[in-house]
Coordinates of C-alpha atoms in Angstrom, one line a residue:
Y207 CA 4.9 -2.1 2.9
A208 CA 8.0 -3.2 2.0
A209 CA 7.7 -6.5 3.7
K210 CA 4.3 -7.5 1.6
V211 CA 6.4 -6.9 -1.6
A212 CA 8.7 -9.0 -0.2
D213 CA 6.1 -11.6 0.4
T214 CA 4.2 -10.9 -2.7
V215 CA 7.7 -11.9 -4.7
A216 CA 8.2 -15.0 -2.3
T217 CA 4.4 -16.5 -3.3
A218 CA 4.4 -15.7 -6.8
S219 CA 5.4 -19.2 -8.2
R220 CA 2.1 -20.5 -6.7
F221 CA 0.0 -18.2 -10.0
G222 CA 2.2 -18.8 -12.3
V223 CA 4.8 -16.3 -12.2
D224 CA 8.6 -17.2 -12.1
A225 CA 10.3 -14.3 -9.6
R226 CA 12.7 -14.8 -7.0
L227 CA 13.6 -12.8 -4.3
E228 CA 17.4 -11.9 -4.3
G229 CA 17.8 -10.2 -1.2
V230 CA 16.8 -7.7 1.0
R231 CA 18.6 -4.6 1.4
W232 CA 17.7 -3.7 4.7
G233 CA 19.6 -0.3 5.4
D234 CA 17.9 0.8 2.4
I235 CA 14.2 -0.1 4.1
R236 CA 15.0 1.1 7.6
D237 CA 16.7 3.9 5.9
R238 CA 13.8 4.8 3.6
V239 CA 11.3 4.7 6.8
F240 CA 13.3 6.8 9.3
G241 CA 14.3 9.1 6.5
R242 CA 10.2 10.2 6.2
I243 CA 9.9 9.6 9.9
D244 CA 12.4 11.7 11.5
P245 CA 12.2 14.3 9.8
I246 CA 8.5 14.9 10.2
S247 CA 8.8 14.3 13.9
A248 CA 11.8 16.7 14.0
G249 CA 10.1 19.8 12.5
G250 CA 6.8 18.7 15.2
R251 CA 9.3 19.5 17.7
D252 CA 10.6 22.5 15.5
Y253 CA 7.1 23.9 15.8
R254 CA 6.5 23.3 19.5
I255 CA 9.7 25.1 20.6
N256 CA 9.3 28.1 17.9
G257 CA 5.9 28.8 17.7
A258 CA 4.3 32.0 18.2
N259 CA 2.6 32.2 21.7
T260 CA 4.1 28.8 22.8
R261 CA 7.1 28.5 25.1
A262 CA 8.7 24.4 25.1
Y263 CA 10.2 23.1 28.1
L264 CA 12.2 20.3 26.9
G265 CA 12.7 17.5 29.9
R266 CA 11.0 15.2 32.1
A267 CA 7.8 17.1 34.6
R268 CA 5.9 15.0 37.4
F269 CA 3.0 17.1 38.6
V270 CA 3.8 19.3 42.1
G271 CA 0.3 20.1 42.8
D272 CA -2.9 21.5 41.4
R273 CA -1.9 22.2 38.2
R274 CA 1.8 22.3 38.1
V275 CA 4.5 20.8 37.2
R276 CA 8.1 20.9 38.2
V277 CA 9.7 20.2 34.9
R278 CA 14.3 18.8 34.8
L279 CA 15.1 20.5 32.0
H280 CA 17.9 18.4 29.5
E281 CA 20.9 19.0 29.8
D282 CA 21.3 21.1 26.3
A283 CA 21.7 24.9 25.2
E284 CA 18.5 24.3 23.4
A285 CA 16.6 23.6 26.8
T286 CA 16.9 26.6 28.2
Q287 CA 16.7 28.5 25.4
A288 CA 13.3 27.3 24.7
A289 CA 12.6 27.5 28.2
G290 CA 13.4 31.4 28.1
V291 CA 15.4 30.1 31.4
P292 CA 19.5 31.1 32.0
A293 CA 21.7 28.8 31.3
G294 CA 22.5 26.4 33.8
T295 CA 19.2 25.9 34.6
R296 CA 17.7 22.2 35.6
E297 CA 14.8 22.5 37.0
V298 CA 11.4 25.2 36.6
E299 CA 8.1 25.3 37.2
V300 CA 5.0 25.5 35.5
S301 CA 1.7 26.6 36.6
A302 CA -1.5 27.0 33.8
D303 CA -5.4 27.8 34.5
Q304 CA -6.3 24.5 31.6
V305 CA -3.7 21.5 31.6
V306 CA -3.8 18.8 28.8
I307 CA -1.9 15.5 30.3
A308 CA -1.0 13.6 26.8
A309 CA 2.3 12.1 27.8
G310 CA 1.6 8.8 25.7
A311 CA 2.8 5.2 26.8
Y312 CA 5.9 3.6 27.5
A313 CA 7.1 -0.1 26.9
Q314 CA 6.6 -2.6 29.5
I315 CA 9.4 -4.8 30.4
P316 CA 9.0 -7.9 32.6
D317 CA 11.1 -7.9 35.6
V318 CA 12.8 -11.8 34.5
V319 CA 14.1 -9.7 31.6
R320 CA 15.1 -6.0 33.3
D321 CA 16.5 -7.8 36.2
A322 CA 18.9 -9.7 33.9
G323 CA 20.8 -7.3 32.6
V324 CA 20.8 -8.9 29.0
P325 CA 20.3 -6.6 25.9
F326 CA 17.2 -6.0 24.4
H327 CA 14.6 -4.3 22.4
T328 CA 11.5 -2.8 22.4
S329 CA 9.0 -1.3 20.1
D330 CA 10.8 1.9 20.3
T331 CA 13.8 0.2 18.9
I332 CA 13.9 -2.6 16.6
M333 CA 13.1 -1.2 13.4
R334 CA 16.7 1.1 13.9
I335 CA 18.9 -1.7 14.1
D336 CA 21.7 -2.3 11.8
E337 CA 21.5 -5.7 10.7
I338 CA 18.3 -8.5 10.0
P339 CA 18.5 -11.1 12.9
E340 CA 19.2 -14.2 12.1
H341 CA 17.1 -15.9 14.9
L342 CA 14.3 -13.0 16.5
V343 CA 13.4 -13.9 20.2
V344 CA 9.4 -12.0 20.4
I345 CA 8.4 -12.6 24.0
G346 CA 4.6 -11.4 23.7
G347 CA 2.0 -12.4 21.4
G348 CA 0.0 -9.0 20.8
F349 CA 0.1 -6.9 17.7
I350 CA 3.6 -6.0 18.2
A351 CA 4.7 -9.7 18.0
A352 CA 2.6 -10.4 15.3
E353 CA 3.6 -7.2 13.1
M354 CA 7.5 -7.3 13.9
A355 CA 7.6 -11.3 13.1
H356 CA 5.5 -10.4 9.7
V357 CA 8.5 -7.9 9.0
F358 CA 11.6 -10.1 9.8
G359 CA 9.5 -13.3 9.2
T360 CA 9.9 -11.9 5.4
F361 CA 13.1 -10.6 5.5
G362 CA 14.7 -13.7 6.8
S363 CA 15.0 -13.9 10.3
Q364 CA 14.0 -17.1 12.0
V365 CA 11.3 -16.0 14.8
T366 CA 10.2 -17.2 17.9
I367 CA 7.4 -15.7 19.6
I368 CA 6.4 -16.8 23.0
G369 CA 3.4 -15.9 24.6
R370 CA 2.3 -16.6 28.0
S371 CA -2.1 -16.5 26.0
P372 CA -3.6 -19.4 24.7
R373 CA -3.7 -17.6 21.4
V374 CA -1.8 -15.0 19.7
L375 CA -4.1 -11.8 19.8
S376 CA -5.9 -12.7 22.7
H377 CA -7.6 -9.4 22.8
E378 CA -9.3 -9.6 19.3
D379 CA -12.6 -12.0 18.8
W380 CA -12.5 -15.6 19.6
E381 CA -12.5 -16.7 16.0
I382 CA -10.2 -14.4 14.5
G383 CA -7.8 -15.0 17.5
T384 CA -7.6 -18.9 16.7
R385 CA -7.7 -18.7 13.3
F386 CA -5.0 -16.4 13.4
T387 CA -2.5 -18.3 16.0
R388 CA -3.3 -21.3 13.5
A389 CA -2.0 -18.9 10.8
L390 CA 1.0 -17.5 12.2
A391 CA 2.8 -20.9 13.5
E392 CA 2.8 -22.4 10.0
H393 CA 5.5 -19.8 9.4
Y394 CA 6.5 -18.9 12.6
D395 CA 7.9 -21.1 16.1
L396 CA 5.2 -20.3 18.0
R397 CA 4.9 -21.0 22.0
V398 CA 1.6 -20.5 23.3
H399 CA 0.3 -20.9 27.2
V400 CA 4.2 -20.8 27.9
T401 CA 5.8 -18.1 29.9
V402 CA 9.6 -16.5 30.3
T403 CA 11.1 -17.9 33.7
A404 CA 14.5 -16.6 32.6
V405 CA 17.0 -14.7 30.4
E406 CA 20.5 -14.8 29.8
S407 CA 23.3 -13.7 28.1
T408 CA 25.2 -16.3 25.2
P409 CA 27.9 -16.2 22.8
S410 CA 25.9 -15.6 20.4
G411 CA 22.9 -13.5 21.9
V412 CA 20.3 -14.6 24.6
A413 CA 18.3 -17.6 26.0
A414 CA 15.0 -17.3 26.8
H415 CA 14.2 -20.3 29.4
C416 CA 10.5 -21.0 29.6
S417 CA 7.7 -22.2 31.7
D418 CA 7.4 -25.6 29.5
G419 CA 11.0 -26.4 29.9
S420 CA 12.6 -25.6 26.3
I421 CA 14.7 -23.0 26.5
V422 CA 14.8 -20.5 22.8
E423 CA 18.4 -19.4 22.2
G424 CA 17.9 -16.6 20.1
D425 CA 20.8 -13.2 18.7
T426 CA 18.2 -10.6 19.2
L427 CA 15.3 -10.3 21.8
L428 CA 12.0 -8.1 21.3
V429 CA 10.4 -7.5 24.2
A430 CA 6.6 -7.0 23.1
A431 CA 4.9 -7.3 26.0
G432 CA 2.2 -4.4 25.7
R433 CA 2.6 -0.4 26.8
V434 CA 1.9 1.3 30.1
P435 CA 0.4 4.3 30.2
N436 CA 2.7 7.3 31.8
G437 CA 0.1 8.1 34.3
D438 CA 2.4 7.0 37.4
E439 CA 6.0 8.8 35.8
L440 CA 3.9 11.8 35.7
A441 CA 2.6 11.9 39.5
V442 CA -0.7 12.5 38.2
E443 CA -2.4 11.7 41.2
R444 CA -0.9 15.2 42.9
T445 CA -3.6 17.2 40.6
G446 CA -6.3 15.1 41.3
V447 CA -6.6 13.4 38.6
T448 CA -7.9 9.7 39.0
L449 CA -5.9 6.2 37.6
D450 CA -7.9 3.7 37.0
P451 CA -7.1 0.1 38.2
Y452 CA -4.4 0.1 35.2
G453 CA -3.1 3.0 35.2
Y454 CA -4.7 5.3 32.6
V455 CA -6.1 8.8 33.6
I456 CA -10.0 8.4 34.0
T457 CA -12.1 11.2 31.9
D458 CA -15.5 12.3 30.9
D459 CA -16.4 11.4 26.9
A460 CA -15.7 15.2 26.5
L461 CA -12.0 14.3 28.0
R462 CA -11.9 16.1 31.1
T463 CA -10.0 14.6 34.1
D464 CA -12.1 15.0 37.8
A465 CA -9.5 17.6 38.5
P466 CA -10.7 20.9 37.1
G467 CA -9.1 22.6 34.4
V468 CA -7.0 19.1 33.7
W469 CA -8.0 17.5 30.5
A470 CA -6.1 14.2 28.8
L471 CA -5.9 12.7 25.8
G472 CA -4.3 9.5 24.0
D473 CA -2.5 6.9 24.6
I474 CA -2.4 7.6 28.6
R475 CA -5.8 7.6 28.9
N476 CA -7.3 4.7 26.5
P477 CA -6.0 1.3 26.7
R478 CA -6.9 1.0 22.9
Q479 CA -3.6 2.5 22.3
L480 CA -4.4 4.3 18.9
K481 CA -2.9 7.1 16.7
H482 CA -5.8 7.6 14.6
L483 CA -7.9 7.7 17.8
A484 CA -5.6 10.4 19.8
N485 CA -5.5 12.0 16.3
R486 CA -9.1 13.0 17.1
E487 CA -9.2 13.0 20.6
A488 CA -7.0 16.2 20.3
D489 CA -9.2 17.6 17.5
L490 CA -11.7 17.1 20.4
V491 CA -9.7 19.1 23.6
G492 CA -9.0 21.5 21.3
H493 CA -12.5 22.5 20.4
N494 CA -13.6 22.2 24.1
L495 CA -10.9 24.2 25.4
A496 CA -12.1 27.4 22.8
N497 CA -15.6 26.5 23.5
P498 CA -16.3 25.5 26.8
D499 CA -20.0 26.3 26.6
D500 CA -20.1 23.9 23.6
L501 CA -18.1 20.6 25.0
R502 CA -18.1 17.9 22.3
C503 CA -17.9 14.2 23.6
I504 CA -16.0 11.3 21.8
D505 CA -18.2 8.3 20.6
E506 CA -15.7 5.2 20.7
S507 CA -18.6 3.2 19.5
A508 CA -17.3 2.0 15.8
V509 CA -13.5 3.1 16.3
P510 CA -11.5 0.7 14.0
H511 CA -8.5 -0.8 14.9
V512 CA -5.9 -2.8 12.1
V513 CA -2.9 -5.5 13.5
F514 CA -0.6 -4.9 10.0
S515 CA 0.2 -8.5 10.1
H516 CA 0.6 -11.2 7.9
P517 CA -2.6 -12.0 7.3
E518 CA -3.8 -8.5 7.9
V519 CA -6.7 -8.3 11.2
A520 CA -9.2 -5.8 11.6
Q521 CA -12.1 -5.1 13.8
V522 CA -14.7 -2.4 14.6
G523 CA -17.0 -2.6 17.3
L524 CA -17.7 -5.4 20.4
S525 CA -16.3 -9.1 19.7
E526 CA -18.5 -11.9 20.5
E527 CA -16.9 -12.6 24.0
A528 CA -17.8 -9.2 25.1
L529 CA -21.3 -9.6 23.7
Q530 CA -21.8 -12.1 26.1
A531 CA -20.4 -11.0 29.0
L532 CA -23.0 -7.9 28.2
G533 CA -25.8 -10.6 28.1
R534 CA -26.7 -9.0 24.7
P535 CA -28.4 -10.5 21.9
Y536 CA -26.5 -10.6 18.6
L537 CA -26.9 -13.0 15.0
V538 CA -23.7 -13.9 13.5
G539 CA -22.1 -13.5 9.9
R540 CA -19.5 -15.4 8.9
R541 CA -17.7 -15.9 5.3
D542 CA -14.6 -17.4 3.6
Y543 CA -12.5 -15.1 1.4
G544 CA -12.5 -18.4 -0.6
A545 CA -16.0 -17.5 -1.5
S546 CA -15.8 -14.2 -2.9
A547 CA -14.6 -14.4 -7.1
Y548 CA -11.6 -12.6 -5.5
G549 CA -10.6 -14.6 -3.0
W550 CA -11.2 -17.8 -5.3
A551 CA -8.8 -16.2 -7.4
M552 CA -6.2 -15.7 -4.7
E553 CA -6.7 -19.6 -3.7
D554 CA -7.2 -17.6 -0.6
E555 CA -7.6 -20.7 2.6
V556 CA -7.5 -18.2 5.3
G557 CA -9.2 -15.2 4.5
F558 CA -12.5 -14.6 6.6
A559 CA -15.1 -11.9 7.6
K560 CA -17.3 -12.0 10.7
V561 CA -20.5 -10.0 11.0
L562 CA -21.9 -9.7 14.9
V563 CA -25.6 -7.8 14.8
D564 CA -28.5 -6.8 16.8
P565 CA -31.6 -8.5 16.3
D566 CA -33.9 -6.2 16.9
T567 CA -32.6 -3.3 15.3
R568 CA -30.3 -4.9 12.3
L569 CA -27.3 -2.5 13.3
L570 CA -23.5 -4.0 13.5
L571 CA -22.2 -4.6 17.2
G572 CA -19.2 -5.4 15.6
A573 CA -17.3 -6.4 12.8
H574 CA -14.0 -8.4 12.3
I575 CA -12.1 -9.7 9.0
L576 CA -8.8 -11.4 9.1
G577 CA -7.1 -11.7 6.0
H578 CA -5.7 -9.9 2.5
E579 CA -6.2 -6.3 2.8
A580 CA -8.7 -6.2 5.9
S581 CA -7.5 -2.4 6.8
L582 CA -10.0 -1.7 3.5
L583 CA -12.3 -3.9 4.6
I584 CA -13.2 -2.9 7.6
Q585 CA -13.9 0.7 6.8
P586 CA -17.5 0.2 5.1
L587 CA -18.4 -1.5 7.8
A588 CA -16.8 1.3 10.6
Q589 CA -18.8 3.8 8.8
A590 CA -22.0 2.1 8.8
M591 CA -21.2 1.2 12.3
A592 CA -20.4 5.0 13.1
L593 CA -23.9 6.5 10.7
G594 CA -25.8 4.4 12.3
N595 CA -27.3 2.0 9.0
S596 CA -28.7 -1.5 9.0
I597 CA -26.9 -4.0 7.9
D598 CA -29.8 -4.7 5.2
D599 CA -29.1 -1.2 4.0
V600 CA -25.4 -1.7 3.8
A601 CA -26.2 -4.9 1.8
R602 CA -28.1 -4.4 -0.6
T603 CA -28.8 -0.3 -1.2
V604 CA -25.1 -0.1 -1.9
I605 CA -23.8 -1.6 -5.0
Y606 CA -20.6 -3.7 -4.7
P607 CA -18.1 -4.2 -7.8
H608 CA -17.3 -7.7 -9.1
P609 CA -15.1 -9.1 -8.7
A610 CA -13.3 -6.8 -6.3
L611 CA -12.5 -8.5 -2.5
S612 CA -15.0 -5.6 -1.0
E613 CA -17.7 -8.7 -2.3
V614 CA -16.8 -10.5 0.9
V615 CA -18.2 -7.0 3.1
E616 CA -21.9 -7.5 1.0
Q617 CA -21.7 -11.2 1.5
V618 CA -20.9 -11.3 5.0
L619 CA -23.8 -9.5 5.6
L620 CA -26.3 -11.2 3.7
E621 CA -25.1 -14.4 5.9
V622 CA -26.5 -13.0 8.8
P623 CA -30.2 -14.3 9.6
G624 CA -32.7 -12.5 8.3
A625 CA -31.4 -10.7 5.3
P626 CA -32.6 -9.8 2.2
E627 CA -32.6 -12.4 -0.4
A628 CA -28.7 -13.0 -1.8
G629 CA -29.3 -12.9 -5.7
G630 CA -26.3 -13.4 -7.8
R631 CA -23.6 -13.9 -5.1
F632 CA -20.2 -15.7 -6.2
K633 CA -20.0 -19.6 -5.1
P634 CA -17.2 -20.9 -6.8
W635 CA -17.9 -24.0 -4.5
G636 CA -21.9 -24.1 -4.0
G637 CA -21.5 -22.9 -0.2

């Protein structure tokens, strides 16, 4: 959020507002963030250690048999006290009738970086650094790369992003990804369709050698090459759990694995790796454990996700490429922010919304938004998908306040072929 505030000040002059960004107190920004996050984390840890009817084993666990794990305890008094074992105990074995695997994922480090022995950061550490980098070199072109480029670029860092795909955010709908890549290239040194072939330390930091023959030097290296599920670290196959080809634990919709009495949730089972989805999964597993005769299932068809970059990116449902791969017919509606009253006032030339619709049922199959507050605008579309509302009902039954940016939602739905008469849509340029 602090980056958004700084960017607002820096771009104020175009609207006739004279403001100047005199500096960024990175230490205050960082401490404000972790001054809130760390106590919450510590409180959760304390709850797990001291909660009623619970016993916490603080350490690294690996399965050794059916619903049985061996835990290598941390070498401190707290670990042995929490586990209720004698001081000096290093390993314990724990078994249970029901086991929930919720061990998350870890940052993937390419061999070219790991083998080089150079200092680097991941999403786990980059926000805790002491000073803003002069030149941040980012390996990877996904959401972490996009978000961290926004944060540190806004605060004054020169940013270079090196991505192997032809566009940034390659998992997004092609049109969103293409537009986003174009927008990013206006602000940062963006190298797409390029791989890093070697990394070495330099007197000022690091140098990344690229497949196109170029060399990028910076003082800080961020590896944002994705996150890998911890299934292999836990040796889950020893309890009969199956992993997919990418290492994710396979479950059914009730979040049961193929091993009796073993459940899984969160990033270890779902490549989307979304906190809000993991929260819902945790609720379902809790219910299903307590109510084995009344199992509830997860519905992932209308789960939104957001990239908190600049501009923001939000999506729910399927992309155009996914629908084409399925051979599923669809209709398309597109609308620029600038064709709305609020977008016109913002002088917006980037914002864009796109919807994909079933031609027979008129139900949403997917929605994609690029631009200011996309994280908010995606929600009514996600609700429409989850509740089974037709786009015509969402566009014409709901009344949208003028001149709010939410009119973009109404307008993009009315751009779908066969939509009801638009009425008084705002068309500043006759579009």
